[in-house]
Amino acid sequence: DAKTTQPPSMDCAEGRAANLPCNHSTISGNEYVYWYRQIHSQGPQYIIHGLKNNETNEMASLIITEDRKSSTLILPHATLRDTAVYYCIVRPSFTGNQFYFGTGTSLTVIP
Amino acid sequence: DTEVTQTPKHLVMGMTNKKSLKCEQHMGHRAMYWYKQKAKKPPELMFVYSYEKLSINESVPSRFSPECPNSSLLNLHLHALQPEDSALYLCASSHPGRPNGYGYTFGSGTRLTVV
């Protein structure tokens, strides 16, 4: 079952930071937050994940609130190639292998 | 090799045909998955294999028959499909049940059209 809520769509100007929010108010202590994106008709691509600390990699930063009920994916300098659907997913560790997608946010980067 | 390879990329089949989708990975992942994705919808989990055994079937109709012949291969056998089964079929793999630090790796999918 999807346990996340995301805005259906967002726009961002090219070169600016894109901040994509995700609400996961029912998250439990052993659940991680994953972010994936899907460019049109391709397979989903892993971006970043975290448990409770903020995380950064070469693609993005993940900010998780202290109560862990929400998070924000930050693309620091959005390019046209970042136009995609972004999915926020919560997944428990160790318990099965389920990975369920929510409805995602369609991000359009505008020139 | 950090890829999941799916073949064919496109498939058109009639409602009386039998066809198979193939998925291959060489990352040593022991969990493999099939997802179905309709246009403008998120991927929906269909099947999960863990250590070559079927662990999850999300109430998928029997006209879809998965098979995991070895740890690197995953097949989806199709028979007597309906036009509403037309979709993008995605394969993914992961380390099963490992501490989270490992996500899923997805293939590019097979675009299936049932006529």
PDB file of C-alpha atoms in Angstrom:
ATOM      1  CA  ASP A   1       0.000   0.000   0.000  1.00  0.00           C
ATOM      2  CA  ALA A   2       1.278   3.467  -0.911  1.00  0.00           C
ATOM      3  CA  LYS A   3       1.907   5.420   2.256  1.00  0.00           C
ATOM      4  CA  THR A   4       2.934   8.727   0.751  1.00  0.00           C
ATOM      5  CA  THR A   5       1.235  11.875  -0.495  1.00  0.00           C
ATOM      6  CA  GLN A   6       2.807  14.100  -3.139  1.00  0.00           C
ATOM      7  CA  PRO A   7       1.530  17.060  -5.163  1.00  0.00           C
ATOM      8  CA  PRO A   8       0.510  15.827  -8.615  1.00  0.00           C
ATOM      9  CA  SER A   9       2.580  18.375 -10.532  1.00  0.00           C
ATOM     10  CA  MET A  10       5.160  21.141 -10.141  1.00  0.00           C
ATOM     11  CA  ASP A  11       7.078  23.511 -12.389  1.00  0.00           C
ATOM     12  CA  CYS A  12      10.610  24.741 -11.879  1.00  0.00           C
ATOM     13  CA  ALA A  13      12.713  27.222 -13.837  1.00  0.00           C
ATOM     14  CA  GLU A  14      15.859  25.832 -15.372  1.00  0.00           C
ATOM     15  CA  GLY A  15      18.900  26.468 -13.184  1.00  0.00           C
ATOM     16  CA  ARG A  16      16.840  26.970 -10.049  1.00  0.00           C
ATOM     17  CA  ALA A  17      16.456  24.524  -7.190  1.00  0.00           C
ATOM     18  CA  ALA A  18      13.516  22.129  -7.413  1.00  0.00           C
ATOM     19  CA  ASN A  19      12.015  21.256  -4.036  1.00  0.00           C
ATOM     20  CA  LEU A  20       9.672  18.274  -4.144  1.00  0.00           C
ATOM     21  CA  PRO A  21       7.690  17.569  -0.964  1.00  0.00           C
ATOM     22  CA  CYS A  22       6.405  14.246   0.288  1.00  0.00           C
ATOM     23  CA  ASN A  23       4.123  13.524   3.205  1.00  0.00           C
ATOM     24  CA  HIS A  24       4.512  10.188   4.983  1.00  0.00           C
ATOM     25  CA  SER A  25       2.746  10.856   8.258  1.00  0.00           C
ATOM     26  CA  THR A  26       2.225   7.166   9.080  1.00  0.00           C
ATOM     27  CA  ILE A  27       5.876   6.195   8.659  1.00  0.00           C
ATOM     28  CA  SER A  28       7.178   3.808  11.303  1.00  0.00           C
ATOM     29  CA  GLY A  29      10.582   3.655  12.907  1.00  0.00           C
ATOM     30  CA  ASN A  30      12.077   1.014  10.647  1.00  0.00           C
ATOM     31  CA  GLU A  31      10.885   2.466   7.361  1.00  0.00           C
ATOM     32  CA  TYR A  32      13.212   4.207   4.963  1.00  0.00           C
ATOM     33  CA  VAL A  33      12.266   6.947   2.521  1.00  0.00           C
ATOM     34  CA  TYR A  34      13.291   6.325  -1.077  1.00  0.00           C
ATOM     35  CA  TRP A  35      13.063   8.669  -4.048  1.00  0.00           C
ATOM     36  CA  TYR A  36      12.911   7.466  -7.630  1.00  0.00           C
ATOM     37  CA  ARG A  37      12.206   9.266 -10.859  1.00  0.00           C
ATOM     38  CA  GLN A  38      10.818   8.073 -14.152  1.00  0.00           C
ATOM     39  CA  ILE A  39      11.542   9.870 -17.370  1.00  0.00           C
ATOM     40  CA  HIS A  40       8.856   9.306 -19.971  1.00  0.00           C
ATOM     41  CA  SER A  41       8.442   5.615 -20.823  1.00  0.00           C
ATOM     42  CA  GLN A  42      11.726   4.590 -19.203  1.00  0.00           C
ATOM     43  CA  GLY A  43      12.238   2.478 -16.077  1.00  0.00           C
ATOM     44  CA  PRO A  44      12.297   4.235 -12.698  1.00  0.00           C
ATOM     45  CA  GLN A  45      15.737   5.456 -11.654  1.00  0.00           C
ATOM     46  CA  TYR A  46      17.005   5.501  -8.078  1.00  0.00           C
ATOM     47  CA  ILE A  47      17.842   8.977  -6.755  1.00  0.00           C
ATOM     48  CA  ILE A  48      18.436   8.837  -3.009  1.00  0.00           C
ATOM     49  CA  HIS A  49      17.182   7.310   0.222  1.00  0.00           C
ATOM     50  CA  GLY A  50      17.333   8.019   3.956  1.00  0.00           C
ATOM     51  CA  LEU A  51      16.128   6.973   7.380  1.00  0.00           C
ATOM     52  CA  LYS A  52      16.271  10.062   9.586  1.00  0.00           C
ATOM     53  CA  ASN A  53      19.376  12.022   8.725  1.00  0.00           C
ATOM     54  CA  ASN A  54      19.592  14.366   5.786  1.00  0.00           C
ATOM     55  CA  GLU A  55      21.379  12.829   2.841  1.00  0.00           C
ATOM     56  CA  THR A  56      23.181  14.197  -0.204  1.00  0.00           C
ATOM     57  CA  ASN A  57      24.612  12.570  -3.277  1.00  0.00           C
ATOM     58  CA  GLU A  58      25.663  13.707  -6.727  1.00  0.00           C
ATOM     59  CA  MET A  59      22.060  13.877  -7.917  1.00  0.00           C
ATOM     60  CA  ALA A  60      20.112  15.403  -5.067  1.00  0.00           C
ATOM     61  CA  SER A  61      19.642  16.138  -1.375  1.00  0.00           C
ATOM     62  CA  LEU A  62      17.037  14.595   0.887  1.00  0.00           C
ATOM     63  CA  ILE A  63      15.763  16.544   3.867  1.00  0.00           C
ATOM     64  CA  ILE A  64      13.718  14.547   6.397  1.00  0.00           C
ATOM     65  CA  THR A  65      11.862  16.377   9.153  1.00  0.00           C
ATOM     66  CA  GLU A  66      12.737  15.568  12.743  1.00  0.00           C
ATOM     67  CA  ASP A  67       9.422  13.769  13.309  1.00  0.00           C
ATOM     68  CA  ARG A  68       9.999  11.914   9.992  1.00  0.00           C
ATOM     69  CA  LYS A  69       6.459  12.634   8.847  1.00  0.00           C
ATOM     70  CA  SER A  70       7.578  14.447   5.730  1.00  0.00           C
ATOM     71  CA  SER A  71      10.582  14.899   3.490  1.00  0.00           C
ATOM     72  CA  THR A  72      11.776  17.098   0.640  1.00  0.00           C
ATOM     73  CA  LEU A  73      13.833  16.102  -2.346  1.00  0.00           C
ATOM     74  CA  ILE A  74      16.028  18.943  -3.585  1.00  0.00           C
ATOM     75  CA  LEU A  75      17.485  19.077  -7.071  1.00  0.00           C
ATOM     76  CA  PRO A  76      19.917  21.956  -6.598  1.00  0.00           C
ATOM     77  CA  HIS A  77      20.178  23.200 -10.194  1.00  0.00           C
ATOM     78  CA  ALA A  78      17.349  21.772 -12.266  1.00  0.00           C
ATOM     79  CA  THR A  79      17.967  21.111 -15.954  1.00  0.00           C
ATOM     80  CA  LEU A  80      15.545  20.224 -18.738  1.00  0.00           C
ATOM     81  CA  ARG A  81      16.675  16.597 -18.373  1.00  0.00           C
ATOM     82  CA  ASP A  82      15.236  16.565 -14.842  1.00  0.00           C
ATOM     83  CA  THR A  83      11.708  16.744 -16.273  1.00  0.00           C
ATOM     84  CA  ALA A  84      10.183  13.475 -14.999  1.00  0.00           C
ATOM     85  CA  VAL A  85       7.740  11.929 -12.547  1.00  0.00           C
ATOM     86  CA  TYR A  86       9.268  11.764  -9.061  1.00  0.00           C
ATOM     87  CA  TYR A  87       8.131   9.058  -6.665  1.00  0.00           C
ATOM     88  CA  CYS A  88       8.555   9.089  -2.906  1.00  0.00           C
ATOM     89  CA  ILE A  89       8.329   5.580  -1.414  1.00  0.00           C
ATOM     90  CA  VAL A  90       8.532   4.293   2.139  1.00  0.00           C
ATOM     91  CA  ARG A  91       9.746   0.776   2.677  1.00  0.00           C
ATOM     92  CA  PRO A  92      10.384  -1.193   5.848  1.00  0.00           C
ATOM     93  CA  SER A  93      13.706  -2.878   6.290  1.00  0.00           C
ATOM     94  CA  PHE A  94      13.915  -6.647   6.557  1.00  0.00           C
ATOM     95  CA  THR A  95      10.174  -7.291   6.224  1.00  0.00           C
ATOM     96  CA  GLY A  96       9.524  -8.694   2.797  1.00  0.00           C
ATOM     97  CA  ASN A  97      10.410  -7.192  -0.490  1.00  0.00           C
ATOM     98  CA  GLN A  98       7.418  -5.046  -1.279  1.00  0.00           C
ATOM     99  CA  PHE A  99       8.091  -1.715  -2.962  1.00  0.00           C
ATOM    100  CA  TYR A 100       4.886   0.165  -3.709  1.00  0.00           C
ATOM    101  CA  PHE A 101       4.705   3.361  -5.709  1.00  0.00           C
ATOM    102  CA  GLY A 102       2.446   6.277  -4.862  1.00  0.00           C
ATOM    103  CA  THR A 103       1.053   8.633  -7.466  1.00  0.00           C
ATOM    104  CA  GLY A 104       4.218  10.758  -7.704  1.00  0.00           C
ATOM    105  CA  THR A 105       4.886  14.365  -8.737  1.00  0.00           C
ATOM    106  CA  SER A 106       5.255  15.300 -12.372  1.00  0.00           C
ATOM    107  CA  LEU A 107       8.052  17.885 -12.459  1.00  0.00           C
ATOM    108  CA  THR A 108       8.379  20.096 -15.515  1.00  0.00           C
ATOM    109  CA  VAL A 109      11.559  22.139 -15.813  1.00  0.00           C
ATOM    110  CA  ILE A 110      10.882  25.254 -17.846  1.00  0.00           C
ATOM    111  CA  PRO A 111      13.585  26.927 -19.979  1.00  0.00           C
TER     112      PRO A 111
ATOM    113  CA  ASP B   1      27.315  -4.788 -14.815  1.00  0.00           C
ATOM    114  CA  THR B   2      24.716  -2.653 -13.046  1.00  0.00           C
ATOM    115  CA  GLU B   3      21.820  -3.111 -15.434  1.00  0.00           C
ATOM    116  CA  VAL B   4      18.574  -4.958 -15.735  1.00  0.00           C
ATOM    117  CA  THR B   5      17.984  -5.937 -19.352  1.00  0.00           C
ATOM    118  CA  GLN B   6      14.474  -6.540 -20.659  1.00  0.00           C
ATOM    119  CA  THR B   7      13.564  -8.050 -23.998  1.00  0.00           C
ATOM    120  CA  PRO B   8      11.796  -7.388 -26.229  1.00  0.00           C
ATOM    121  CA  LYS B   9      11.436  -3.615 -25.942  1.00  0.00           C
ATOM    122  CA  HIS B  10       8.149  -3.683 -27.846  1.00  0.00           C
ATOM    123  CA  LEU B  11       5.673  -6.513 -28.355  1.00  0.00           C
ATOM    124  CA  VAL B  12       2.377  -6.674 -30.221  1.00  0.00           C
ATOM    125  CA  MET B  13       0.331  -9.804 -29.686  1.00  0.00           C
ATOM    126  CA  GLY B  14      -3.120 -11.094 -30.478  1.00  0.00           C
ATOM    127  CA  MET B  15      -5.524 -12.250 -27.817  1.00  0.00           C
ATOM    128  CA  THR B  16      -4.953 -15.914 -28.735  1.00  0.00           C
ATOM    129  CA  ASN B  17      -1.156 -15.709 -28.830  1.00  0.00           C
ATOM    130  CA  LYS B  18       1.350 -17.004 -26.302  1.00  0.00           C
ATOM    131  CA  LYS B  19       4.395 -14.870 -25.747  1.00  0.00           C
ATOM    132  CA  SER B  20       7.060 -14.348 -23.080  1.00  0.00           C
ATOM    133  CA  LEU B  21       8.840 -11.346 -21.646  1.00  0.00           C
ATOM    134  CA  LYS B  22      12.410 -11.804 -20.484  1.00  0.00           C
ATOM    135  CA  CYS B  23      14.423 -10.033 -17.803  1.00  0.00           C
ATOM    136  CA  GLU B  24      18.101 -10.562 -16.977  1.00  0.00           C
ATOM    137  CA  GLN B  25      20.494  -9.154 -14.378  1.00  0.00           C
ATOM    138  CA  HIS B  26      24.057  -9.977 -13.407  1.00  0.00           C
ATOM    139  CA  MET B  27      24.375  -7.937 -10.219  1.00  0.00           C
ATOM    140  CA  GLY B  28      24.010 -10.920  -7.898  1.00  0.00           C
ATOM    141  CA  HIS B  29      20.572  -9.749  -6.806  1.00  0.00           C
ATOM    142  CA  ARG B  30      18.431 -12.567  -5.406  1.00  0.00           C
ATOM    143  CA  ALA B  31      15.068 -10.779  -5.526  1.00  0.00           C
ATOM    144  CA  MET B  32      13.361  -9.994  -8.811  1.00  0.00           C
ATOM    145  CA  TYR B  33      10.064  -8.276  -9.556  1.00  0.00           C
ATOM    146  CA  TRP B  34       7.490  -7.682 -12.250  1.00  0.00           C
ATOM    147  CA  TYR B  35       5.520  -4.447 -12.371  1.00  0.00           C
ATOM    148  CA  LYS B  36       2.762  -3.332 -14.717  1.00  0.00           C
ATOM    149  CA  GLN B  37       2.378   0.332 -15.610  1.00  0.00           C
ATOM    150  CA  LYS B  38      -0.562   1.832 -17.457  1.00  0.00           C
ATOM    151  CA  ALA B  39      -0.262   5.229 -19.108  1.00  0.00           C
ATOM    152  CA  LYS B  40       0.003   8.134 -16.658  1.00  0.00           C
ATOM    153  CA  LYS B  41      -0.210   5.763 -13.665  1.00  0.00           C
ATOM    154  CA  PRO B  42       2.461   4.587 -11.222  1.00  0.00           C
ATOM    155  CA  PRO B  43       3.960   1.107 -11.562  1.00  0.00           C
ATOM    156  CA  GLU B  44       1.895  -1.615  -9.886  1.00  0.00           C
ATOM    157  CA  LEU B  45       3.611  -4.584  -8.285  1.00  0.00           C
ATOM    158  CA  MET B  46       2.627  -7.931  -9.821  1.00  0.00           C
ATOM    159  CA  PHE B  47       5.066 -10.603  -8.631  1.00  0.00           C
ATOM    160  CA  VAL B  48       8.094 -10.934  -6.372  1.00  0.00           C
ATOM    161  CA  TYR B  49      10.652 -13.733  -6.503  1.00  0.00           C
ATOM    162  CA  SER B  50      13.061 -14.174  -3.632  1.00  0.00           C
ATOM    163  CA  TYR B  51      15.878 -16.726  -4.014  1.00  0.00           C
ATOM    164  CA  GLU B  52      14.138 -18.073  -7.115  1.00  0.00           C
ATOM    165  CA  LYS B  53      10.903 -18.767  -5.232  1.00  0.00           C
ATOM    166  CA  LEU B  54       7.670 -16.877  -5.767  1.00  0.00           C
ATOM    167  CA  SER B  55       7.075 -14.905  -2.581  1.00  0.00           C
ATOM    168  CA  ILE B  56       4.394 -12.414  -3.600  1.00  0.00           C
ATOM    169  CA  ASN B  57       1.587 -12.643  -6.159  1.00  0.00           C
ATOM    170  CA  GLU B  58      -0.553  -9.524  -6.026  1.00  0.00           C
ATOM    171  CA  SER B  59      -3.710 -11.369  -7.141  1.00  0.00           C
ATOM    172  CA  VAL B  60      -2.604 -11.283 -10.750  1.00  0.00           C
ATOM    173  CA  PRO B  61      -4.851 -13.138 -13.262  1.00  0.00           C
ATOM    174  CA  SER B  62      -3.573 -16.560 -14.302  1.00  0.00           C
ATOM    175  CA  ARG B  63      -3.087 -15.424 -17.906  1.00  0.00           C
ATOM    176  CA  PHE B  64       0.160 -13.969 -16.530  1.00  0.00           C
ATOM    177  CA  SER B  65       2.561 -16.717 -15.453  1.00  0.00           C
ATOM    178  CA  PRO B  66       5.932 -15.806 -13.962  1.00  0.00           C
ATOM    179  CA  GLU B  67       8.979 -18.019 -13.963  1.00  0.00           C
ATOM    180  CA  CYS B  68      12.411 -17.649 -12.379  1.00  0.00           C
ATOM    181  CA  PRO B  69      14.632 -20.353 -13.902  1.00  0.00           C
ATOM    182  CA  ASN B  70      17.786 -19.126 -12.144  1.00  0.00           C
ATOM    183  CA  SER B  71      19.049 -16.254 -10.037  1.00  0.00           C
ATOM    184  CA  SER B  72      19.773 -14.072 -13.085  1.00  0.00           C
ATOM    185  CA  LEU B  73      16.668 -14.639 -15.172  1.00  0.00           C
ATOM    186  CA  LEU B  74      13.012 -13.773 -14.804  1.00  0.00           C
ATOM    187  CA  ASN B  75      10.341 -14.531 -17.365  1.00  0.00           C
ATOM    188  CA  LEU B  76       6.711 -13.518 -17.682  1.00  0.00           C
ATOM    189  CA  HIS B  77       4.648 -15.868 -19.820  1.00  0.00           C
ATOM    190  CA  LEU B  78       1.586 -14.360 -21.441  1.00  0.00           C
ATOM    191  CA  HIS B  79      -1.442 -16.247 -22.725  1.00  0.00           C
ATOM    192  CA  ALA B  80      -4.937 -15.215 -23.753  1.00  0.00           C
ATOM    193  CA  LEU B  81      -4.408 -11.588 -22.836  1.00  0.00           C
ATOM    194  CA  GLN B  82      -7.022  -8.883 -23.184  1.00  0.00           C
ATOM    195  CA  PRO B  83      -6.594  -5.450 -24.776  1.00  0.00           C
ATOM    196  CA  GLU B  84      -6.709  -3.887 -21.288  1.00  0.00           C
ATOM    197  CA  ASP B  85      -3.498  -5.758 -20.486  1.00  0.00           C
ATOM    198  CA  SER B  86      -1.672  -3.422 -22.844  1.00  0.00           C
ATOM    199  CA  ALA B  87       0.887  -1.602 -20.694  1.00  0.00           C
ATOM    200  CA  LEU B  88       4.567  -1.095 -19.947  1.00  0.00           C
ATOM    201  CA  TYR B  89       5.903  -4.129 -18.090  1.00  0.00           C
ATOM    202  CA  LEU B  90       8.848  -3.377 -15.861  1.00  0.00           C
ATOM    203  CA  CYS B  91      11.310  -5.773 -14.299  1.00  0.00           C
ATOM    204  CA  ALA B  92      13.404  -4.901 -11.253  1.00  0.00           C
ATOM    205  CA  SER B  93      15.930  -6.596  -9.006  1.00  0.00           C
ATOM    206  CA  SER B  94      17.363  -6.036  -5.547  1.00  0.00           C
ATOM    207  CA  HIS B  95      19.092  -7.687  -2.653  1.00  0.00           C
ATOM    208  CA  PRO B  96      16.266  -9.366  -0.751  1.00  0.00           C
ATOM    209  CA  GLY B  97      15.640  -8.273   2.795  1.00  0.00           C
ATOM    210  CA  ARG B  98      18.988  -6.536   3.172  1.00  0.00           C
ATOM    211  CA  PRO B  99      19.288  -3.568   5.483  1.00  0.00           C
ATOM    212  CA  ASN B 100      18.115  -0.577   3.562  1.00  0.00           C
ATOM    213  CA  GLY B 101      21.010   0.889   1.685  1.00  0.00           C
ATOM    214  CA  TYR B 102      19.919  -0.967  -1.354  1.00  0.00           C
ATOM    215  CA  GLY B 103      17.072   0.048  -3.573  1.00  0.00           C
ATOM    216  CA  TYR B 104      15.699  -1.526  -6.677  1.00  0.00           C
ATOM    217  CA  THR B 105      17.315  -1.471 -10.111  1.00  0.00           C
ATOM    218  CA  PHE B 106      14.748  -1.274 -12.892  1.00  0.00           C
ATOM    219  CA  GLY B 107      14.897  -2.278 -16.512  1.00  0.00           C
ATOM    220  CA  SER B 108      13.637  -0.038 -19.298  1.00  0.00           C
ATOM    221  CA  GLY B 109      10.519  -2.132 -19.717  1.00  0.00           C
ATOM    222  CA  THR B 110       8.633  -3.947 -22.460  1.00  0.00           C
ATOM    223  CA  ARG B 111       5.852  -1.985 -24.143  1.00  0.00           C
ATOM    224  CA  LEU B 112       3.090  -4.550 -24.718  1.00  0.00           C
ATOM    225  CA  THR B 113       0.150  -3.987 -27.026  1.00  0.00           C
ATOM    226  CA  VAL B 114      -2.641  -6.593 -27.164  1.00  0.00           C
ATOM    227  CA  VAL B 115      -4.758  -6.441 -30.298  1.00  0.00           C
TER     228      VAL B 115
END
